[in-house]
Amino acid sequence: MTLTKLTGSVYVFQGPTNIGVIATPTEEAILIDSGLDESTARKVLRSVEQQGLQVKAIINTHSHADHIGGNAFVQARTGAAVYASPLEAPLIRYPQLEPTMLLGGANPWKDMRNKFLMAKPSLVTEELGGGPYTVCGRQLQIISLPGHSLDQIGVLADGVLFVGDAYISSHLLQKHGIPYNVNIKDYLNTLDKLVESHCDWFVPSHGEPTENITADIAANRSTVLSLVEQVASWLSEPLTAEELVAKLCTHLQVTPGNPGLFFLYRTAVMAYLSFLQEQERVQAVINDNKLVWQRR
C-alpha cells in the first residue's frame, strides 16, 4: 500500500481497497474506511503515525467487509470513534447480517463466515445522514450515494470526494465480472449525481484517484445497463435466478470459484430483475414448483 497526498491535508492509501486519510489542525486523522483486515489496518496506522498523526475517527462509506474489516483493530488500538449511515451501521455492529442477507435470512455456514463476507464487529458511535458534519474539528460534507449498497455515503473534504464503491475505475470492470449492486435505480441516480459534482479529486475504493470521472462513469453505466438488457433478452423463456447467474457467467466468461462469490453474483442478478420488474418488463411466477422470471 502506498500513501499519496491529494491536497495539503487529504491523503489516500492505494491498495486493493483504497483508504482515505483526512488530517486535522490538531494532528489527528480521520480514516475513510479501514480495509479488509487487521494486517491492512496495522499498515495504515503505522503510516499515519509516521506522518505525526493520531487516528481518532473512522467514517465507513458502507458496511462491506473490505471496507470495515480493520475497524475492530483500529478501535481497540486507538479508541477511534466510528461513523456510518443509519442503514449500514447495524451491519457494522453485527456483521453476521451480511452473509445472512446473502442467504435470504438463513444461518450462514462456516464457509460463508470468511473475512471477505463477515468482518469482526465494531462499535458505531454515531450515525451520519447526508449534509455537513464536523468530525474531529474538520468540516466535512456527507453525500448519500446508494445503489451499490442500501445506504452508502461519500465523504467530501477540501475538494476530494471519497465515493466508496459508487463506481469502480473502468479498467477494473471486466475483472469484477458481474458488478455488485443492490438497487439499480439508486445506482444510476448516484452516477448522475457524481457526474454533476464539482470536485478536484474523486477517489473510488477500487481504482485510481482521478480529476475527471466522465469516462469512468460512462463505462460503469453502460456496463450495468448492458447486463440488465442481456438478462431481459433471455426471459423469452422462464428462468430461475440461479439459471440466469449461470448464463451470465458463461456470457462474461467468469467463474464463481466459491459459494460466497456465487451469492454475490446472485444478488446482482436479483437487482437487475427487481429493476426490470419495476419497469413492468418482467414478472416472477411459480412454475412447476419453482420461482421463475419471464417477460410480461
XYZ file of C-alpha atoms in Angstrom:
296
model
C 0.000 0.000 0.000
C 1.239 3.481 -0.855
C 0.283 6.795 0.769
C -0.447 9.577 -1.722
C -1.129 13.212 -0.844
C -4.007 14.683 -2.874
C -4.220 18.062 -1.135
C -2.429 19.625 1.809
C -4.461 17.661 4.367
C -6.075 14.801 2.432
C -4.309 11.557 1.574
C -5.193 8.160 0.161
C -3.672 4.738 0.823
C -3.836 2.978 -2.519
C -4.319 -0.762 -2.324
C -6.917 -3.450 -3.061
C -9.382 -1.193 -1.210
C -8.329 2.450 -1.072
C -8.414 4.105 2.357
C -8.692 7.853 2.828
C -6.902 9.908 5.465
C -8.057 13.401 6.412
C -5.715 15.324 8.718
C -6.931 17.900 11.234
C -5.183 21.053 12.504
C -4.679 19.301 15.858
C -2.615 16.476 14.295
C -5.468 13.998 14.395
C -6.588 11.819 11.491
C -9.921 10.602 10.159
C -9.848 7.369 8.166
C -12.292 6.830 5.326
C -12.851 3.065 5.647
C -10.338 0.718 7.281
C -9.604 -2.036 4.767
C -10.158 -5.771 4.817
C -8.439 -6.922 7.991
C -6.071 -6.297 10.889
C -2.993 -6.634 8.694
C -4.155 -3.776 6.481
C -5.149 -1.661 9.476
C -1.715 -2.127 11.091
C -0.003 -0.795 7.963
C -2.342 2.173 7.815
C -1.841 3.074 11.476
C 1.923 2.805 11.121
C 1.987 5.099 8.106
C -0.388 7.615 9.677
C 1.736 7.755 12.822
C 4.838 8.308 10.683
C 3.103 11.453 9.415
C 2.821 12.650 13.017
C -0.916 11.991 13.181
C -3.117 10.006 15.565
C -6.229 8.249 14.264
C -9.291 9.493 16.124
C -12.156 8.514 13.816
C -13.233 6.178 11.025
C -16.014 7.040 8.601
C -17.266 3.928 6.827
C -18.681 4.554 3.358
C -20.660 1.320 3.688
C -20.679 -1.977 5.556
C -18.964 -4.430 3.190
C -16.158 -6.395 4.800
C -13.322 -4.971 2.694
C -14.260 -1.505 3.993
C -14.838 -2.259 7.687
C -12.502 -5.202 8.338
C -9.902 -3.044 10.089
C -12.382 -1.211 12.333
C -12.117 -3.546 15.312
C -8.306 -3.392 15.418
C -8.183 0.394 14.998
C -10.839 0.911 17.676
C -9.063 -1.398 20.127
C -5.692 0.233 19.442
C -6.710 3.912 19.356
C -10.223 4.226 20.791
C -11.328 5.784 17.498
C -14.958 6.726 17.006
C -16.722 5.030 14.088
C -19.257 6.863 11.939
C -21.656 5.255 9.454
C -25.020 5.866 7.817
C -28.196 4.589 9.539
C -28.837 1.542 7.321
C -25.175 0.492 7.177
C -24.499 0.867 10.915
C -26.358 -2.317 12.000
C -24.256 -4.452 9.645
C -21.067 -2.930 11.058
C -22.194 -3.638 14.615
C -23.460 -7.121 13.670
C -21.503 -8.195 10.559
C -23.027 -11.683 10.547
C -26.032 -9.943 8.983
C -24.131 -9.621 5.688
C -23.822 -13.348 4.848
C -27.244 -13.902 6.420
C -28.755 -11.438 3.935
C -26.942 -13.118 1.037
C -28.568 -16.398 2.089
C -32.064 -14.922 2.250
C -32.109 -14.816 6.044
C -30.718 -18.308 6.674
C -27.898 -19.033 9.099
C -24.587 -18.800 7.185
C -22.488 -21.956 7.276
C -18.771 -21.859 8.078
C -17.526 -21.185 4.542
C -19.814 -18.145 4.336
C -18.327 -16.696 7.528
C -14.984 -15.740 5.975
C -13.292 -12.344 6.261
C -14.383 -11.355 2.749
C -18.055 -11.564 3.741
C -18.060 -11.116 7.525
C -15.742 -8.670 9.281
C -15.142 -8.533 13.017
C -17.801 -6.435 14.784
C -17.074 -2.850 15.759
C -18.973 -0.173 17.655
C -20.612 2.542 15.563
C -20.548 5.577 17.841
C -22.521 7.971 15.634
C -24.779 7.675 12.602
C -24.465 10.135 9.723
C -27.078 11.255 7.225
C -26.369 13.484 4.255
C -25.195 17.044 4.852
C -22.430 18.957 6.639
C -20.801 17.376 9.689
C -17.940 18.335 11.940
C -15.717 15.372 12.812
C -12.591 15.883 14.927
C -12.874 19.599 14.269
C -12.949 19.161 10.477
C -15.901 20.360 8.438
C -16.947 17.552 6.081
C -19.770 17.067 3.615
C -21.516 13.682 3.754
C -23.148 12.747 0.447
C -25.720 9.980 0.006
C -24.560 7.537 -2.715
C -26.861 4.473 -2.532
C -27.089 1.717 -5.112
C -24.014 -0.421 -4.556
C -25.354 -0.882 -1.038
C -28.524 0.284 0.675
C -27.179 3.434 2.307
C -23.666 4.095 1.027
C -22.205 7.555 1.656
C -19.400 9.609 0.188
C -17.154 11.978 2.131
C -16.037 15.349 0.731
C -13.103 17.221 2.266
C -11.037 20.015 0.693
C -12.333 19.240 -2.781
C -11.612 15.493 -2.505
C -14.629 13.175 -2.705
C -14.234 9.619 -1.417
C -17.024 7.736 -3.206
C -16.753 4.218 -1.756
C -17.967 1.724 -4.362
C -20.321 4.138 -6.141
C -18.217 3.384 -9.210
C -15.023 1.492 -9.951
C -12.257 2.501 -12.327
C -13.165 1.400 -15.836
C -10.075 -0.798 -16.279
C -11.275 -2.953 -13.357
C -14.828 -3.531 -14.616
C -14.028 -6.724 -16.505
C -12.106 -8.120 -13.534
C -15.186 -7.682 -11.336
C -17.297 -9.929 -13.572
C -20.852 -9.078 -12.568
C -20.649 -5.715 -10.755
C -22.310 -5.886 -7.346
C -25.235 -3.525 -6.807
C -28.437 -3.926 -4.836
C -30.609 -1.166 -6.314
C -30.098 -0.273 -9.975
C -32.351 2.801 -9.952
C -30.447 4.248 -6.989
C -27.152 3.260 -8.605
C -27.953 5.147 -11.826
C -29.119 8.190 -9.853
C -25.863 8.104 -7.898
C -23.852 8.068 -11.127
C -25.841 11.118 -12.289
C -25.101 12.864 -9.004
C -21.376 12.187 -9.322
C -21.207 13.486 -12.900
C -22.803 16.721 -11.714
C -20.409 17.064 -8.751
C -17.677 19.670 -8.950
C -14.692 18.263 -7.081
C -10.941 18.485 -7.539
C -10.470 14.746 -6.968
C -12.685 11.672 -6.995
C -11.401 8.626 -5.097
C -13.095 5.273 -5.759
C -12.363 2.455 -3.344
C -11.247 0.286 -6.245
C -9.115 2.050 -8.821
C -7.196 5.266 -9.279
C -7.989 8.722 -7.898
C -8.946 10.963 -10.805
C -9.731 14.589 -11.528
C -12.216 13.680 -14.280
C -14.721 10.864 -13.833
C -16.669 11.280 -17.069
C -15.192 8.225 -18.814
C -15.357 6.024 -15.701
C -18.994 6.914 -15.043
C -19.936 6.258 -18.670
C -18.205 2.859 -18.566
C -19.909 1.863 -15.308
C -23.319 2.950 -16.573
C -23.029 1.188 -19.932
C -21.699 -1.999 -18.339
C -24.565 -2.337 -15.878
C -27.272 -1.339 -18.349
C -25.948 -3.810 -20.924
C -26.114 -6.576 -18.310
C -29.680 -5.590 -17.433
C -30.642 -5.815 -21.103
C -28.802 -9.109 -21.510
C -30.808 -10.620 -18.661
C -34.043 -9.246 -20.135
C -33.240 -10.771 -23.531
C -33.092 -14.272 -22.043
C -36.512 -14.064 -20.432
C -38.497 -15.032 -23.508
C -38.451 -18.354 -21.652
C -38.957 -18.749 -17.894
C -35.688 -18.962 -15.959
C -34.732 -19.082 -12.288
C -32.347 -16.544 -10.795
C -29.716 -19.283 -10.473
C -30.087 -20.176 -14.156
C -29.627 -16.512 -15.049
C -26.457 -16.334 -12.934
C -25.074 -19.350 -14.794
C -25.956 -17.885 -18.193
C -24.447 -14.513 -17.308
C -21.231 -16.093 -16.015
C -20.904 -18.088 -19.242
C -21.629 -14.967 -21.295
C -18.947 -12.962 -19.430
C -16.522 -15.900 -19.233
C -16.235 -15.635 -15.456
C -16.395 -18.441 -12.910
C -17.725 -18.061 -9.361
C -14.996 -20.022 -7.632
C -16.805 -20.385 -4.308
C -20.352 -20.196 -2.902
C -19.794 -16.709 -1.498
C -18.984 -15.273 -4.910
C -21.958 -17.095 -6.428
C -24.300 -15.493 -3.893
C -22.788 -12.053 -4.600
C -23.447 -12.598 -8.307
C -26.953 -13.806 -7.493
C -27.686 -10.612 -5.546
C -26.528 -8.531 -8.510
C -28.794 -10.501 -10.853
C -31.714 -10.111 -8.445
C -31.103 -6.344 -8.523
C -31.392 -6.444 -12.333
C -34.617 -8.435 -12.077
C -36.068 -6.075 -9.482
C -35.210 -3.116 -11.727
C -36.872 -4.782 -14.719
C -39.911 -5.679 -12.623
C -40.272 -2.043 -11.512
C -40.336 -1.134 -15.214
C -43.091 -3.763 -15.686
C -40.959 -5.621 -18.221
C -40.690 -8.919 -16.337
C -42.586 -10.812 -13.662
C -41.918 -13.536 -11.119
C -44.233 -16.557 -11.266
C -44.393 -20.029 -9.773
C -43.912 -22.640 -12.482
C -43.636 -26.361 -11.704
C -42.962 -25.515 -8.043
C -40.103 -23.165 -8.984
C -39.957 -19.377 -8.820
C -39.070 -18.282 -12.335
C -38.783 -14.971 -14.134
C -40.259 -14.231 -17.540
C -41.227 -11.327 -19.751
C -44.623 -9.731 -19.164
